[in-house]
Every structure is written in C-alpha cells, then in structure tokens.
C-alpha cells in the first residue's frame, strides 16, 4: 500500500534498479522530445 | 509562470536552495515561500496580485471575526461578508459578462432593446481555485470545525502557496494550514518521491496532453458535417486524454513540487479512467473540487435523506460544478449530463465499491469511459449547438474503418497514451487505490 503523497503513477515501479532507471530515461527522453520551452503551452485548467 | 517554462526551470532550483539553506527558521521560510509565490503569480500579470491580496486579507480578518463573535447572528453576518467578498470577486471577474449577455438575450426575447454594459475583463488566473480555498476556511470556522490562525504570514502562504495556487489541488485549511505552522525538516526520501511525481506529471502534460491537444484542436476546428465518424471519435478520444494528461499532470507536478518543500498536498486524481461507475469516477476525478462541492454545496442544500431531495441536490451540485469550470452553457451542460449519468445509481441505491479494479472489470471501465468521452465533447465545444452537431455527425457519418485511427500522425499519441495507461493500470492493481 502506497503512503499518502506516494499515490502517483511512478509510486509502484519494478524493484530492479536498472528497470526503474530505464523507465525514467524513457520518460525524460519523451519529455525532451516534445517540450517547447519558448512556445509555452498553458495548462487547460488555467482558464477555469 | 508555467511549470513547463524556462522561467520555472530557473525559479524552482533557486527557490528550493534558498528555502532550505538560507531561510532556516519557520517564519523566515513561510515569509520566503509567500514572496516566491507572489512573484510566481505576478509573472502573468502583477495587477491580479491585488485580487489575491484582497481575498487573503479579507478572509484572514473575517475568520478572526467569525471566531470572536459571541452570538449566532453575528457569526452568520461575518460569514456572509466572507461569502459576498469571494463570490463577488468571482462573479465580477468571471461571470459578469456571461450573466449580462444572458439577461440581454432574455430581455430581447421579451421585446426590449437593452443596452447593458459588458466588462470584457481578462479572467484572473487561478481565481476559481483560491476563492474556493479561502471560502472553505471561513465556512469551516463558522461550523466550528477549525480555529482561525493568528499568523497572517502563515495564512497568506496557505492561500498563495505557488505549487497549487493557480490550478489546485484546492486545499482545506485543516490539512494545509497546520503544515505552515510547524517546523519542516528536509527529507531526502520525500524529495525524491516529489521529483518522481513531478517527472510523471511532466510526462503527462508534455508528451500526452500537448500531443493529444494539437490533434483534438484540429478535429474540433473541422465542420463536423464534412468529417467522418472515425475522425470525430479520434478527436473526442484525443481531448479525453488531453484533459486528463493536462490536469492530472498539473496536479502531479504541484504535489511533487510541494513535497520538495516539505508539504503534503491532497490527492487530486486517482486513475479516474479506470472507474467502473460514474460515482467512482467522481471519487477519482478532481477529488478536491468534488469533495468541496459535496461538503459545501450538496450537504448544505439539505433534504438529502429522501430520494427526491438527493436527485435535486445532485443536479444542482453538478450544475454548479459545470458553472465553476466557466461562464458558458457548454460547461453547465457538461455538469448536468454528469448529473444525469449519476441519477440511475441513486435510484438503484448503489453502494460505493472499495476494492480495486481487475481485468474482469474491463467492459464496465470501457462503457464508463465512452460516457465520459461523450461528455467531453460537450465540454470542449464552443456552444451546445456545436456539441449537438458533433455528436450527430459522429453517429451518422458512419464509416466503420477503425484502422483509420492508427496512422503515422496518430501513432505517437497512442504510444504515449498506452504508456500512461499501462503505468497507471500497474498502479491500480498493485497499490490498492
């Protein structure tokens, strides 16, 4: 059972350290591939 | 300042370092967080900082007055003043033009020629979130559920705390305010978990929501009559994943960021797209708003012990939820549609399911997801008429070629969505949440 605050998508990853770091690396790579720091995409909920 | 901006990439490490290594005392840390939060907010438009200050100062004083008042009438009068202040700000800056336009249409239909003023004010970012947060503070004091704080810095920091100021989670004073009133110690495990949650949030925002958003925007800009149903279904699915990735991504970044500073914020999303009923969906989607509306609208309406009263209260509460999202009939329609979805479970007297979902629940999960995605079409459309046209074309322009959903343009979207759903499904079946 995850603790309060640890209830998020990455809270329960495989125990193997190498697998965990592969997942982190994939996520970082996808973020860097798509992020546009100078063409900012505001969050939808800012308009509410 | 946006989380996914160059400015925030500089702001966060600087504020983090100064917070833990320069400002070590509780009051100094609170004052520093407050100044950093105001700077974060003023980055958009410094003029709106005035509204935040008015709301903060007003509710700090009203909280003390409500608590100090001896008789019931005075307590209620101070509470009403707080509600008038907060709803007055919200009404003026968010809903004034909507209601004036509605009134003008009504008068026109009755044969009058009204000349009513339109303010055309830019919506102050986050106003719906921080007004609800401060409102809950004074209402809880009036209900004697909490005592007011005497520390204006701690209270202002509670209202303005930058990770959750502009898009939630909407915190209750009883949960967050005490965290500003006790010393915080740097905890490396908590900070590491915060970074992990931020990483997950950034992935959902940047890789899922923004890629889905571009395609959803393109489909919703089409004339539905000229588009195939497959294209329209694709647009609706893209928006469903855009809004989830965007908003739950924001919440994850906010909660993770707060953990870097030693704070625990409330959970706002609990894998809502794996819900098996509409009731479960609303216990998993925007949890802090749903619980706010339950506690301060639904239960305040009274008469919820009989079935008829419950049905009325559910429709009113979902209508308010829709209106909270924006001054447009599409939002109200979206809220009422969810209310209508909810009614059968009230009539049947369904109980909450606490055990977590399994593969056997997949048909129910998919059926619920289809209903929720239909509601997103209403939410995303510019008008109710546009939503009706979209839904009609989706049903009638039938070309049953589901493989058209999978081409080179949509492939990255599906890969990101599959990764997000795969990781979160793993959590659903392993975390007992």
Tab-separated table of C-alpha atoms in Angstrom:
chain	number	residue	atom	x	y	z
A	1	UNK	CA	0.000	0.000	0.000
A	2	UNK	CA	1.463	3.340	-1.029
A	3	UNK	CA	1.823	6.094	1.563
A	4	UNK	CA	-0.031	9.413	1.395
A	5	UNK	CA	1.721	11.531	-1.199
A	6	UNK	CA	3.181	8.485	-2.892
A	7	UNK	CA	-0.039	7.811	-4.776
A	8	UNK	CA	1.073	8.571	-8.290
A	9	UNK	CA	1.905	6.738	-11.470
A	10	UNK	CA	5.542	6.103	-10.572
A	11	UNK	CA	4.897	5.158	-6.945
A	12	UNK	CA	4.989	1.437	-7.674
A	13	UNK	CA	7.728	0.609	-10.141
A	14	UNK	CA	9.588	-2.684	-10.551
A	15	UNK	CA	12.133	-3.263	-7.780
A	16	UNK	CA	15.025	-3.761	-10.177
A	17	UNK	CA	17.060	-0.565	-10.164
A	18	UNK	CA	18.096	-0.897	-13.815
A	19	UNK	CA	14.472	-1.263	-14.981
A	20	UNK	CA	13.449	1.759	-12.935
A	21	UNK	CA	16.172	3.884	-14.499
A	22	UNK	CA	15.217	2.705	-17.986
A	23	UNK	CA	11.653	3.912	-17.308
A	24	UNK	CA	12.933	7.271	-16.010
A	25	UNK	CA	15.187	7.608	-19.074
A	26	UNK	CA	12.311	6.876	-21.473
A	27	UNK	CA	10.092	9.454	-19.758
A	28	UNK	CA	12.812	12.118	-19.748
A	29	UNK	CA	13.569	11.426	-23.423
A	30	UNK	CA	9.887	11.768	-24.364
A	31	UNK	CA	9.566	14.989	-22.372
A	32	UNK	CA	12.667	16.480	-24.010
A	33	UNK	CA	11.406	15.383	-27.414
A	34	UNK	CA	8.120	17.226	-27.014
A	35	UNK	CA	8.746	20.146	-24.670
A	36	UNK	CA	8.778	23.612	-26.184
A	37	UNK	CA	10.186	25.965	-23.573
A	38	UNK	CA	9.874	29.035	-25.765
A	39	UNK	CA	6.453	28.171	-27.206
A	40	UNK	CA	4.643	27.625	-23.947
A	41	UNK	CA	1.529	25.518	-23.727
A	42	UNK	CA	-0.602	26.797	-20.887
A	43	UNK	CA	-2.478	24.253	-18.824
A	44	UNK	CA	-6.161	23.904	-19.747
A	45	UNK	CA	-7.345	24.484	-16.197
A	46	UNK	CA	-5.840	27.973	-16.097
A	47	UNK	CA	-8.931	29.170	-17.913
A	48	UNK	CA	-11.293	27.889	-15.231
B	1	UNK	CA	4.741	31.366	-14.614
B	2	UNK	CA	4.104	27.997	-16.219
B	3	UNK	CA	5.576	24.777	-14.841
B	4	UNK	CA	6.667	23.846	-18.367
B	5	UNK	CA	8.621	27.050	-18.997
B	6	UNK	CA	12.230	28.146	-18.986
B	7	UNK	CA	11.434	30.678	-16.229
B	8	UNK	CA	10.191	27.921	-13.908
B	9	UNK	CA	13.246	25.771	-14.679
B	10	UNK	CA	15.313	28.614	-13.142
B	11	UNK	CA	12.805	29.626	-10.473
B	12	UNK	CA	12.396	26.218	-8.828
B	13	UNK	CA	16.039	25.350	-8.030
B	14	UNK	CA	16.750	28.902	-6.839
B	15	UNK	CA	13.713	28.972	-4.532
B	16	UNK	CA	14.408	25.417	-3.340
B	17	UNK	CA	18.046	26.194	-2.458
B	18	UNK	CA	17.231	29.462	-0.698
B	19	UNK	CA	14.307	27.884	1.193
B	20	UNK	CA	16.369	25.071	2.724
B	21	UNK	CA	19.796	26.673	3.061
B	22	UNK	CA	19.255	30.413	3.522
B	23	UNK	CA	15.889	30.764	5.289
B	24	UNK	CA	16.084	28.151	8.035
B	25	UNK	CA	13.564	29.353	10.640
B	26	UNK	CA	9.833	28.637	10.306
B	27	UNK	CA	8.713	32.266	9.992
B	28	UNK	CA	11.536	33.093	7.585
B	29	UNK	CA	10.672	30.074	5.429
B	30	UNK	CA	6.979	30.994	5.410
B	31	UNK	CA	7.738	34.613	4.508
B	32	UNK	CA	10.092	33.479	1.749
B	33	UNK	CA	7.548	30.996	0.327
B	34	UNK	CA	4.959	33.773	0.377
B	35	UNK	CA	7.182	36.213	-1.535
B	36	UNK	CA	8.189	33.488	-4.004
B	37	UNK	CA	4.514	32.595	-4.511
B	38	UNK	CA	3.559	36.212	-5.178
B	39	UNK	CA	6.435	36.511	-7.660
B	40	UNK	CA	5.262	33.271	-9.343
B	41	UNK	CA	1.729	34.670	-9.620
B	42	UNK	CA	2.745	38.188	-10.656
B	43	UNK	CA	4.759	36.710	-13.532
B	44	UNK	CA	1.481	36.576	-15.552
B	45	UNK	CA	0.045	39.935	-14.641
B	46	UNK	CA	1.040	41.775	-11.468
B	47	UNK	CA	-2.310	43.628	-11.361
B	48	UNK	CA	-4.166	40.429	-10.429
B	49	UNK	CA	-1.997	40.154	-7.331
B	50	UNK	CA	-4.303	42.821	-5.865
B	51	UNK	CA	-7.272	40.435	-6.016
B	52	UNK	CA	-5.275	37.736	-4.289
B	53	UNK	CA	-4.273	40.197	-1.553
B	54	UNK	CA	-7.867	41.381	-1.069
B	55	UNK	CA	-9.124	37.793	-0.800
B	56	UNK	CA	-6.310	36.873	1.604
B	57	UNK	CA	-6.652	39.917	3.874
B	58	UNK	CA	-10.456	39.757	3.836
B	59	UNK	CA	-10.713	36.105	4.814
B	60	UNK	CA	-7.965	36.379	7.431
B	61	UNK	CA	-9.943	39.138	9.175
B	62	UNK	CA	-13.353	37.515	8.606
B	63	UNK	CA	-12.021	34.251	10.073
B	64	UNK	CA	-10.995	36.055	13.275
B	65	UNK	CA	-14.310	37.936	13.431
B	66	UNK	CA	-16.417	34.795	12.954
B	67	UNK	CA	-14.499	33.057	15.707
B	68	UNK	CA	-14.693	36.028	18.094
B	69	UNK	CA	-18.404	36.759	17.564
B	70	UNK	CA	-20.480	35.683	20.537
B	71	UNK	CA	-23.949	35.315	19.090
B	72	UNK	CA	-25.132	33.248	16.115
B	73	UNK	CA	-26.408	36.224	14.130
B	74	UNK	CA	-23.049	37.993	14.185
B	75	UNK	CA	-21.187	34.826	13.259
B	76	UNK	CA	-23.501	34.363	10.321
B	77	UNK	CA	-23.198	38.024	9.298
B	78	UNK	CA	-19.380	37.781	9.172
B	79	UNK	CA	-19.611	34.531	7.231
B	80	UNK	CA	-21.987	36.187	4.756
B	81	UNK	CA	-19.489	39.035	4.377
B	82	UNK	CA	-16.784	36.499	3.529
B	83	UNK	CA	-19.030	34.703	1.033
B	84	UNK	CA	-20.063	38.031	-0.512
B	85	UNK	CA	-16.431	39.081	-0.896
B	86	UNK	CA	-15.313	35.834	-2.523
B	87	UNK	CA	-18.344	35.262	-4.714
B	88	UNK	CA	-18.369	38.987	-5.526
B	89	UNK	CA	-14.824	38.786	-6.876
B	90	UNK	CA	-15.601	35.576	-8.739
B	91	UNK	CA	-18.905	36.929	-10.053
B	92	UNK	CA	-17.379	40.174	-11.273
B	93	UNK	CA	-14.228	38.808	-12.863
B	94	UNK	CA	-15.541	35.509	-14.189
B	95	UNK	CA	-19.307	35.562	-14.663
B	96	UNK	CA	-20.398	39.189	-15.056
B	97	UNK	CA	-20.360	39.214	-18.877
B	98	UNK	CA	-21.982	35.772	-19.064
B	99	UNK	CA	-24.941	36.791	-16.919
B	100	UNK	CA	-25.286	40.202	-18.555
B	101	UNK	CA	-25.329	38.599	-22.012
B	102	UNK	CA	-27.918	36.077	-20.797
B	103	UNK	CA	-30.044	38.863	-19.327
B	104	UNK	CA	-29.802	40.897	-22.538
B	105	UNK	CA	-30.916	37.864	-24.597
B	106	UNK	CA	-33.836	37.339	-22.230
B	107	UNK	CA	-34.916	40.992	-22.459
B	108	UNK	CA	-34.556	40.938	-26.244
B	109	UNK	CA	-36.785	37.875	-26.479
B	110	UNK	CA	-39.372	39.796	-24.425
B	111	UNK	CA	-39.322	42.638	-26.966
B	112	UNK	CA	-36.981	45.091	-25.211
B	113	UNK	CA	-33.819	46.679	-26.613
B	114	UNK	CA	-31.434	46.560	-23.651
B	115	UNK	CA	-28.108	48.445	-23.564
B	116	UNK	CA	-26.258	46.605	-20.816
B	117	UNK	CA	-22.529	47.079	-20.133
B	118	UNK	CA	-20.047	44.316	-20.990
B	119	UNK	CA	-16.831	44.493	-18.935
B	120	UNK	CA	-14.617	42.330	-21.166
B	121	UNK	CA	-12.230	41.631	-18.286
B	122	UNK	CA	-9.418	39.121	-18.684
B	123	UNK	CA	-10.024	36.198	-16.301
B	124	UNK	CA	-7.502	36.350	-13.430
B	125	UNK	CA	-5.666	33.043	-13.456
B	126	UNK	CA	-6.490	30.716	-10.572
B	127	UNK	CA	-9.314	32.862	-9.152
B	128	UNK	CA	-11.753	29.905	-9.020
B	129	UNK	CA	-9.224	27.844	-7.087
B	130	UNK	CA	-8.076	30.302	-4.437
B	131	UNK	CA	-11.537	31.746	-3.771
B	132	UNK	CA	-12.849	28.222	-3.057
B	133	UNK	CA	-9.847	27.553	-0.831
B	134	UNK	CA	-10.350	30.698	1.266
B	135	UNK	CA	-14.134	30.208	1.335
B	136	UNK	CA	-13.717	26.771	2.890
B	137	UNK	CA	-11.533	28.383	5.596
B	138	UNK	CA	-14.224	30.797	6.798
B	139	UNK	CA	-17.051	28.250	6.408
B	140	UNK	CA	-15.110	25.700	8.486
B	141	UNK	CA	-14.514	28.330	11.194
B	142	UNK	CA	-18.234	29.133	11.175
B	143	UNK	CA	-19.012	25.413	11.511
B	144	UNK	CA	-16.502	25.293	14.411
B	145	UNK	CA	-14.522	22.625	12.591
B	146	UNK	CA	-11.299	24.648	12.785
B	147	UNK	CA	-9.973	27.633	14.734
B	148	UNK	CA	-8.641	30.664	12.842
B	149	UNK	CA	-4.922	31.269	12.665
B	150	UNK	CA	-3.430	34.396	14.240
B	151	UNK	CA	-0.428	34.293	11.943
B	152	UNK	CA	-1.096	36.425	8.827
B	153	UNK	CA	2.100	35.243	7.097
B	154	UNK	CA	1.187	31.567	7.523
B	155	UNK	CA	-2.354	32.272	6.321
B	156	UNK	CA	-1.192	34.259	3.285
B	157	UNK	CA	1.295	31.488	2.438
B	158	UNK	CA	-1.527	28.926	2.750
B	159	UNK	CA	-3.671	30.894	0.276
B	160	UNK	CA	-0.854	31.715	-2.143
B	161	UNK	CA	1.358	28.602	-1.982
B	162	UNK	CA	2.749	28.625	-5.529
B	163	UNK	CA	2.619	24.908	-6.449
B	164	UNK	CA	-1.165	24.780	-6.081
B	165	UNK	CA	-2.188	28.447	-6.349
B	166	UNK	CA	-3.377	28.585	-9.955
B	167	UNK	CA	-4.861	25.143	-10.636
B	168	UNK	CA	-5.183	23.260	-7.352
B	169	UNK	CA	-5.428	20.882	-5.623
B	170	UNK	CA	-7.963	23.007	-3.707
B	171	UNK	CA	-6.680	22.566	-0.174
B	172	UNK	CA	-8.625	22.701	3.082
B	173	UNK	CA	-7.220	24.843	5.872
B	174	UNK	CA	-7.318	21.912	8.305
B	175	UNK	CA	-4.936	19.961	6.045
B	176	UNK	CA	-2.517	22.583	4.726
B	177	UNK	CA	-2.517	25.445	7.239
B	178	UNK	CA	-1.065	23.381	10.129
B	179	UNK	CA	1.821	22.474	7.839
B	180	UNK	CA	2.732	26.180	7.713
B	181	UNK	CA	2.595	26.350	11.499
B	182	UNK	CA	5.106	23.631	12.339
B	183	UNK	CA	8.789	23.273	11.513
B	184	UNK	CA	9.717	21.386	8.389
B	185	UNK	CA	12.812	19.271	8.035
B	186	UNK	CA	14.369	18.345	4.729
B	187	UNK	CA	13.668	14.688	3.982
B	188	UNK	CA	15.599	13.206	1.077
B	189	UNK	CA	13.127	10.335	0.524
B	190	UNK	CA	10.200	12.729	0.408
B	191	UNK	CA	12.111	14.983	-2.001
B	192	UNK	CA	12.992	12.031	-4.248
B	193	UNK	CA	9.378	10.933	-4.328
B	194	UNK	CA	8.389	14.523	-5.133
B	195	UNK	CA	10.777	14.549	-8.087
B	196	UNK	CA	9.361	11.229	-9.316
B	197	UNK	CA	5.849	12.602	-9.152
B	198	UNK	CA	6.935	15.767	-10.993
B	199	UNK	CA	8.544	13.626	-13.701
B	200	UNK	CA	5.298	11.701	-14.127
B	201	UNK	CA	3.328	14.959	-14.243
B	202	UNK	CA	5.627	16.487	-16.864
B	203	UNK	CA	5.312	13.353	-18.987
B	204	UNK	CA	1.520	13.526	-18.830
B	205	UNK	CA	1.470	17.227	-19.664
B	206	UNK	CA	4.159	17.447	-22.326
B	207	UNK	CA	4.109	14.030	-24.023
B	208	UNK	CA	0.435	13.126	-23.629
B	209	UNK	CA	-1.659	16.275	-23.219
B	210	UNK	CA	0.179	18.557	-25.640
B	211	UNK	CA	0.427	15.957	-28.416
B	212	UNK	CA	-3.222	14.967	-27.962
B	213	UNK	CA	-4.216	18.630	-27.695
B	214	UNK	CA	-2.856	19.548	-31.124
B	215	UNK	CA	-4.862	16.782	-32.804
B	216	UNK	CA	-8.007	17.408	-30.742
B	217	UNK	CA	-7.837	21.099	-31.664
B	218	UNK	CA	-7.552	20.240	-35.360
B	219	UNK	CA	-10.558	17.879	-35.280
B	220	UNK	CA	-12.781	20.210	-33.237
B	221	UNK	CA	-11.985	23.011	-35.715
B	222	UNK	CA	-13.464	20.948	-38.599
B	223	UNK	CA	-17.036	21.250	-39.789
B	224	UNK	CA	-18.448	18.021	-38.282
B	225	UNK	CA	-20.725	17.508	-41.290
B	226	UNK	CA	-17.691	17.096	-43.541
B	227	UNK	CA	-15.768	14.752	-41.217
B	228	UNK	CA	-16.097	11.001	-40.889
B	229	UNK	CA	-17.250	9.483	-37.638
B	230	UNK	CA	-13.828	7.848	-37.221
B	231	UNK	CA	-12.159	11.284	-37.329
B	232	UNK	CA	-14.674	12.692	-34.854
B	233	UNK	CA	-14.226	9.747	-32.471
B	234	UNK	CA	-10.472	10.267	-32.747
B	235	UNK	CA	-10.870	13.963	-31.863
B	236	UNK	CA	-13.019	13.125	-28.853
B	237	UNK	CA	-10.551	10.491	-27.618
B	238	UNK	CA	-7.667	12.928	-28.050
B	239	UNK	CA	-9.478	15.527	-25.968
B	240	UNK	CA	-10.320	12.957	-23.273
B	241	UNK	CA	-6.631	12.118	-22.915
B	242	UNK	CA	-5.572	15.748	-23.318
B	243	UNK	CA	-7.695	16.983	-20.433
B	244	UNK	CA	-6.686	14.083	-18.202
B	245	UNK	CA	-2.969	14.385	-19.017
B	246	UNK	CA	-3.071	18.147	-18.698
B	247	UNK	CA	-4.928	18.477	-15.430
B	248	UNK	CA	-3.711	15.394	-13.597
B	249	UNK	CA	-0.225	16.225	-14.902
B	250	UNK	CA	-0.514	19.678	-13.331
B	251	UNK	CA	-1.676	18.138	-10.062
B	252	UNK	CA	1.223	15.671	-10.056
B	253	UNK	CA	3.741	18.466	-10.667
B	254	UNK	CA	2.120	20.592	-7.942
B	255	UNK	CA	2.046	17.779	-5.366
B	256	UNK	CA	5.592	16.682	-6.222
B	257	UNK	CA	6.858	20.262	-6.090
B	258	UNK	CA	5.230	20.817	-2.680
B	259	UNK	CA	6.940	17.659	-1.400
B	260	UNK	CA	10.306	19.205	-2.285
B	261	UNK	CA	9.449	21.936	0.225
B	262	UNK	CA	8.243	19.518	2.902
B	263	UNK	CA	4.477	19.822	2.284
B	264	UNK	CA	1.877	17.139	1.608
B	265	UNK	CA	-0.892	18.303	-0.709
B	266	UNK	CA	-4.140	16.416	-1.180
B	267	UNK	CA	-4.526	13.851	-3.868
B	268	UNK	CA	-6.487	15.205	-6.847
B	269	UNK	CA	-6.691	12.268	-9.276
B	270	UNK	CA	-6.819	8.531	-8.609
B	271	UNK	CA	-6.769	6.956	-12.088
B	272	UNK	CA	-10.309	8.084	-12.989
B	273	UNK	CA	-10.358	6.434	-16.415
B	274	UNK	CA	-10.268	3.037	-14.677
B	275	UNK	CA	-13.547	3.759	-12.873
B	276	UNK	CA	-16.434	1.301	-13.167
B	277	UNK	CA	-19.296	3.671	-12.345
B	278	UNK	CA	-19.941	7.397	-12.551
B	279	UNK	CA	-19.896	7.629	-8.750
B	280	UNK	CA	-16.458	6.052	-8.684
B	281	UNK	CA	-15.329	8.390	-11.485
B	282	UNK	CA	-16.215	11.418	-9.361
B	283	UNK	CA	-14.380	9.954	-6.380
B	284	UNK	CA	-11.311	9.729	-8.629
B	285	UNK	CA	-11.535	12.852	-10.851
B	286	UNK	CA	-10.646	16.312	-9.461
B	287	UNK	CA	-11.119	14.913	-5.967
B	288	UNK	CA	-10.527	18.186	-4.134
B	289	UNK	CA	-13.243	20.013	-6.120
B	290	UNK	CA	-15.684	17.093	-5.851
B	291	UNK	CA	-15.240	16.872	-2.083
B	292	UNK	CA	-15.506	20.687	-1.797
B	293	UNK	CA	-18.825	20.660	-3.678
B	294	UNK	CA	-20.060	17.688	-1.616
B	295	UNK	CA	-19.253	19.370	1.701
B	296	UNK	CA	-20.240	22.970	0.935
B	297	UNK	CA	-22.961	22.661	-1.735
B	298	UNK	CA	-24.541	19.176	-1.759
B	299	UNK	CA	-24.768	18.719	2.024
B	300	UNK	CA	-25.705	22.379	2.588
B	301	UNK	CA	-28.758	22.056	0.359
B	302	UNK	CA	-30.498	19.831	2.909
B	303	UNK	CA	-33.266	17.353	2.170
B	304	UNK	CA	-30.781	14.723	1.035
B	305	UNK	CA	-32.276	11.991	3.213
B	306	UNK	CA	-35.098	11.248	0.734
B	307	UNK	CA	-34.557	10.140	-2.846
B	308	UNK	CA	-36.242	13.155	-4.471
B	309	UNK	CA	-34.136	15.568	-2.444
B	310	UNK	CA	-30.971	13.694	-3.345
B	311	UNK	CA	-31.778	13.790	-7.060
B	312	UNK	CA	-32.443	17.541	-6.925
B	313	UNK	CA	-29.244	18.145	-4.954
B	314	UNK	CA	-27.195	16.042	-7.353
B	315	UNK	CA	-28.398	18.020	-10.377
B	316	UNK	CA	-27.784	21.347	-8.604
B	317	UNK	CA	-24.318	20.266	-7.449
B	318	UNK	CA	-23.292	19.029	-10.901
B	319	UNK	CA	-24.711	22.222	-12.421
B	320	UNK	CA	-22.573	24.279	-10.022
B	321	UNK	CA	-19.585	22.089	-10.885
B	322	UNK	CA	-20.129	22.869	-14.559
B	323	UNK	CA	-20.545	26.598	-13.888
B	324	UNK	CA	-17.377	26.592	-11.768
B	325	UNK	CA	-15.471	25.481	-14.869
B	326	UNK	CA	-16.500	28.501	-16.860
B	327	UNK	CA	-19.073	31.022	-17.903
B	328	UNK	CA	-20.522	29.042	-20.788
B	329	UNK	CA	-23.593	26.876	-21.305
B	330	UNK	CA	-21.375	24.040	-22.533
B	331	UNK	CA	-19.845	23.688	-19.060
B	332	UNK	CA	-23.250	23.756	-17.403
B	333	UNK	CA	-24.479	21.199	-19.959
B	334	UNK	CA	-21.458	19.008	-19.220
B	335	UNK	CA	-22.168	19.196	-15.482
B	336	UNK	CA	-25.859	18.385	-15.915
B	337	UNK	CA	-25.017	15.483	-18.233
B	338	UNK	CA	-22.851	14.003	-15.467
B	339	UNK	CA	-25.723	14.619	-13.059
B	340	UNK	CA	-27.999	12.673	-15.425
B	341	UNK	CA	-25.432	9.854	-15.599
B	342	UNK	CA	-25.436	9.769	-11.800
B	343	UNK	CA	-29.208	9.524	-11.329
B	344	UNK	CA	-29.647	5.774	-12.109
B	345	UNK	CA	-27.169	4.840	-9.391
B	346	UNK	CA	-29.122	6.966	-6.873
B	347	UNK	CA	-32.424	5.436	-7.940
B	348	UNK	CA	-30.980	1.920	-7.647
B	349	UNK	CA	-29.312	2.831	-4.355
B	350	UNK	CA	-25.869	1.613	-5.445
B	351	UNK	CA	-23.143	1.384	-2.844
B	352	UNK	CA	-19.558	2.507	-3.217
B	353	UNK	CA	-17.139	-0.150	-4.407
B	354	UNK	CA	-13.926	-0.041	-2.493
B	355	UNK	CA	-11.964	-2.956	-3.933
B	356	UNK	CA	-9.666	-2.114	-6.808
B	357	UNK	CA	-10.423	-2.883	-10.452
B	358	UNK	CA	-9.317	-6.068	-12.182
B	359	UNK	CA	-9.239	-7.260	-15.797
B	360	UNK	CA	-12.752	-8.635	-15.353
B	361	UNK	CA	-13.993	-5.059	-14.876
B	362	UNK	CA	-12.756	-4.024	-18.321
B	363	UNK	CA	-16.203	-3.967	-20.053
B	364	UNK	CA	-17.589	-1.668	-17.333
B	365	UNK	CA	-14.478	0.517	-17.451
B	366	UNK	CA	-14.757	0.914	-21.238
B	367	UNK	CA	-18.508	1.625	-21.085
B	368	UNK	CA	-17.949	4.336	-18.470
B	369	UNK	CA	-15.072	5.794	-20.495
B	370	UNK	CA	-17.368	6.073	-23.546
B	371	UNK	CA	-19.952	8.003	-21.485
B	372	UNK	CA	-17.298	10.312	-20.057
B	373	UNK	CA	-15.812	10.928	-23.516
B	374	UNK	CA	-19.246	11.891	-24.872
B	375	UNK	CA	-19.498	14.431	-22.057
B	376	UNK	CA	-16.078	15.821	-23.005
B	377	UNK	CA	-17.462	16.652	-26.476
B	378	UNK	CA	-19.998	18.954	-24.801
B	379	UNK	CA	-17.262	20.412	-22.586
B	380	UNK	CA	-14.839	21.041	-25.473
B	381	UNK	CA	-17.340	22.510	-27.955
B	382	UNK	CA	-17.793	26.266	-28.260
B	383	UNK	CA	-21.596	26.076	-27.954
B	384	UNK	CA	-24.248	23.490	-27.108
B	385	UNK	CA	-25.304	23.629	-30.790
B	386	UNK	CA	-21.747	22.771	-31.892
B	387	UNK	CA	-21.715	19.841	-29.474
B	388	UNK	CA	-25.038	18.568	-30.857
B	389	UNK	CA	-23.708	18.839	-34.436
B	390	UNK	CA	-20.534	16.996	-33.456
B	391	UNK	CA	-22.443	14.184	-31.760
B	392	UNK	CA	-24.930	13.872	-34.609
B	393	UNK	CA	-22.171	13.690	-37.236
B	394	UNK	CA	-20.290	11.165	-35.116
B	395	UNK	CA	-23.368	8.934	-35.102
B	396	UNK	CA	-24.478	9.455	-38.702
B	397	UNK	CA	-21.312	9.938	-40.783
B	398	UNK	CA	-20.533	6.297	-40.146
B	399	UNK	CA	-17.573	4.785	-41.906
B	400	UNK	CA	-16.635	1.806	-39.838
B	401	UNK	CA	-12.919	1.706	-40.501
B	402	UNK	CA	-11.355	1.690	-37.032
B	403	UNK	CA	-7.875	1.143	-38.516
B	404	UNK	CA	-8.041	4.788	-39.693
B	405	UNK	CA	-7.488	5.696	-36.054
B	406	UNK	CA	-3.956	4.329	-36.351
B	407	UNK	CA	-1.848	6.238	-38.879
B	408	UNK	CA	1.582	7.874	-38.736
B	409	UNK	CA	0.189	11.121	-37.343
B	410	UNK	CA	-1.702	9.490	-34.509
B	411	UNK	CA	0.868	6.787	-33.743
B	412	UNK	CA	2.955	8.860	-31.231
B	413	UNK	CA	-0.273	9.827	-29.447
B	414	UNK	CA	-1.292	6.209	-28.982
B	415	UNK	CA	2.189	5.175	-27.845
B	416	UNK	CA	2.223	7.909	-25.168
B	417	UNK	CA	-1.342	7.184	-24.094
B	418	UNK	CA	-0.610	3.436	-23.913
B	419	UNK	CA	2.486	4.118	-21.787
B	420	UNK	CA	0.499	6.379	-19.447
B	421	UNK	CA	-2.393	3.928	-19.107
B	422	UNK	CA	-0.050	0.944	-18.739
B	423	UNK	CA	1.905	2.525	-15.878
B	424	UNK	CA	-1.263	3.719	-14.147
B	425	UNK	CA	-3.008	0.359	-14.565
B	426	UNK	CA	0.021	-1.254	-12.922
B	427	UNK	CA	-0.554	1.143	-10.009
B	428	UNK	CA	-4.302	0.440	-9.858
B	429	UNK	CA	-3.816	-3.300	-9.483
B	430	UNK	CA	-0.764	-3.056	-7.212
B	431	UNK	CA	-1.400	-0.034	-4.984
B	432	UNK	CA	-4.901	-0.856	-3.685
B	433	UNK	CA	-6.076	2.677	-4.529
